[in-house]
Structure formats: structure tokens, C-alpha cells
Amino acid sequence: MALAFIAVLATFAATATALYGPHTEVVDLSSANFRNRVVDSDEVWIVEFFAPWCGHCQSFAPEYIKAAAALKGVVKVGAVDADKDKSLAGQYGVRGFPTVKIFGANKNSPTDFNGARTAEGVASAGLQELKKVVDQRLGKKTSSGGSKGKSDVVELDESNFEELVLDSEDLWLVEFFAPWCGHCKNLAPHWEKAATELKGKVKLGAVDATVHQGLASKYGVKGFPTIKFFPSGKKDSSSAEEYNGGRTADDIVHWALEKAADAAPPPELHQVTKAKVLQDACENNQLCVVSVLPHIYDCQSECRNGYLDVLRRLGDKFRRNRWGWVWAEALAQPKLEEARGESVGFGLPGRWRC
């Protein structure tokens, strides 16, 4: 039985590392290097968020590797193990695998890749984004600069509301408006701007309540504009919440991101077994909570699990802050304890420090 279990673990580990390795042009990305390599760079990036156990990811991998080779020196191609780096995946609203995002001119608003999952499809999307960046640098007007460019606000009605909003895993802000309403006209450019800035995190939609009166009535719309928030996961009409934020783009974005933070999974609690664990968990966070727990000789499994439960509850409570959370066993990481100016050692079963 033990040998079989080890064999299963070995198979799983092999699958995890077999998707993309150093022999491919796909760059390994994580929280530790994502900002430096992707967000702060001038290059166009295509980034896949995958899970090693995902069958669709495994099927897509050969095509993605082929696309990376074709785009070498032109567009960067990377991959994030979202199963291992849940915080980074959560930051970009990843809720299924594989999710591919394109980081172009505006790195803070990546676009979702919805093309064919083939090498040609990925390469074509990368080249299109590259052309947009070049055109922008040349001062050419893109579609968004025209009088009627493509909008990031999704037009909603009775035919698509259930499928796009209620049955999706996405968070939604939906505006019910009337074309003749002056306040709605004032809100429109802010709504458009917020939709672009929130792309990939929270979706923004709009319903013409004068045309789709049944939909407006269902959600208790009595004035314009009325904005409703729909949380992630499968929902119904009772799931809608009133939007109570301001009406500027900044207000809308701030309010929506707070809701997205509330919906994000709690941060992972990592045991420090080597320096890289500490670096990966803490390097890109404004604060890192480091706990040194009593040695296992002083605090058996039930005692240890009690402390870990407390830390997980604290992580959940302060999830909005996006702190790093790590712990180490007393005496296991002496350099870490020395850096914090303490030594826990043995004989302290009832003490722990954060």
C-alpha cells in the first residue's frame, strides 16, 4: 500500500513538471517574479494559468509550447501553476483551467484569450496585441479611440442574462439605465472606463430598462441608473445586492475590487522548510506574518493543529490585506528566529508568536 501511494505521488509530480520545463520557450511564472517579468516589462505577454491535474491543460500544453516557440523573440509566453500559486490566480480572477490572459499595452487590464486552443490561435492573438501596442506607440487610433469602438461593457437582456450573469462564476456589476436619463448619460463614460480597468476581475454589464422592463421589474428597479452587484458562483434573483458606492470610475473600481477581495480564497499558510518558501510567500506582499510554533515534542499534533487553525482563521479575517502567512517549528529555522531576535526552543507548549 505504501509503495502504491508513493507511486501515485511520483506520477502526480511527474505530471506537474511535465507540462512546461526548461526545454521549452514557456517561461515559468509565479508570485515571486510575475511583477518584474510581466507587469513592469515593455513586452507583450501571453500567460496561461493552469493546474497540473487538469485534462484540458494537458491537452493544450503541446499547442502552447508550439506557439511559444513560434513567438520566440516577438511575444513572451509564460505559465503559472495556479494550483500552487492560488493567490496570483485569484488576483486575476482565475476560476477555471486553463485560463489564458494577454498582457499588452495596459498591463493592469489584461484581456482574456477566447480564441482556438491551437498554436495558430495563440500566436495570432499575440500578434494582434503586438500590433495594437505598435500602433499605439505610432500614435494611431485604436478601435477604442473611435466614436464607436468595442466596449468592455456587456449588453444584457432577457436572452442572455441568465447564462452570462446568473449561471457564471464571475462577479458582476449591472447597470439598469434609461436612454433619456441625464444621470445615466453622466455615468456612461465612468462605467466604460471602470469596465476596462476591471477587465479580468469583475464584469460590468448594462440593461436598457425601458426595453427590457420585465428584467428591470424582476430586480426591483424604480429609478435610473440602478446598479446591482451579483457575487461569484451560481446565483438567482435574490443574490443581487445594491451598489452603494460613488459614481466615478475610481469609485466603481475601488468598490468592485473590495468585493472581489472578499470573494477571493483565504491566503495559504506555508511552513518554512527552506529560504525559498519564505521568499515566495513574502517577497511581493506589503507585510508577512511569521509565526514560530512550539516544537512537536512540546506540542503534539492536536496542539499544533489548534495553532494552525488560529492562523488560518486570522488569514481569512485579514484576506483583504493580501499578507503573506508562514510558520516554522521552533529550532527548525534558527536563522529566522535570530533575525526576529528570539529563540523559542523546547519547553514552551503553551506559547506561540506572530
CSV table of C-alpha atoms in Angstrom, one decimal, residues 67 93 117 207 259 270 333:
chain,number,residue,atom,x,y,z
A,67,ALA,CA,3.1,28.8,-30.0
A,93,GLY,CA,-10.0,36.3,-11.3
A,117,ARG,CA,-6.7,26.5,-28.3
A,207,VAL,CA,-29.6,46.7,-19.3
A,259,LYS,CA,-15.9,42.9,-3.3
A,270,HIS,CA,3.1,27.9,4.3
A,333,GLN,CA,14.9,27.6,11.3
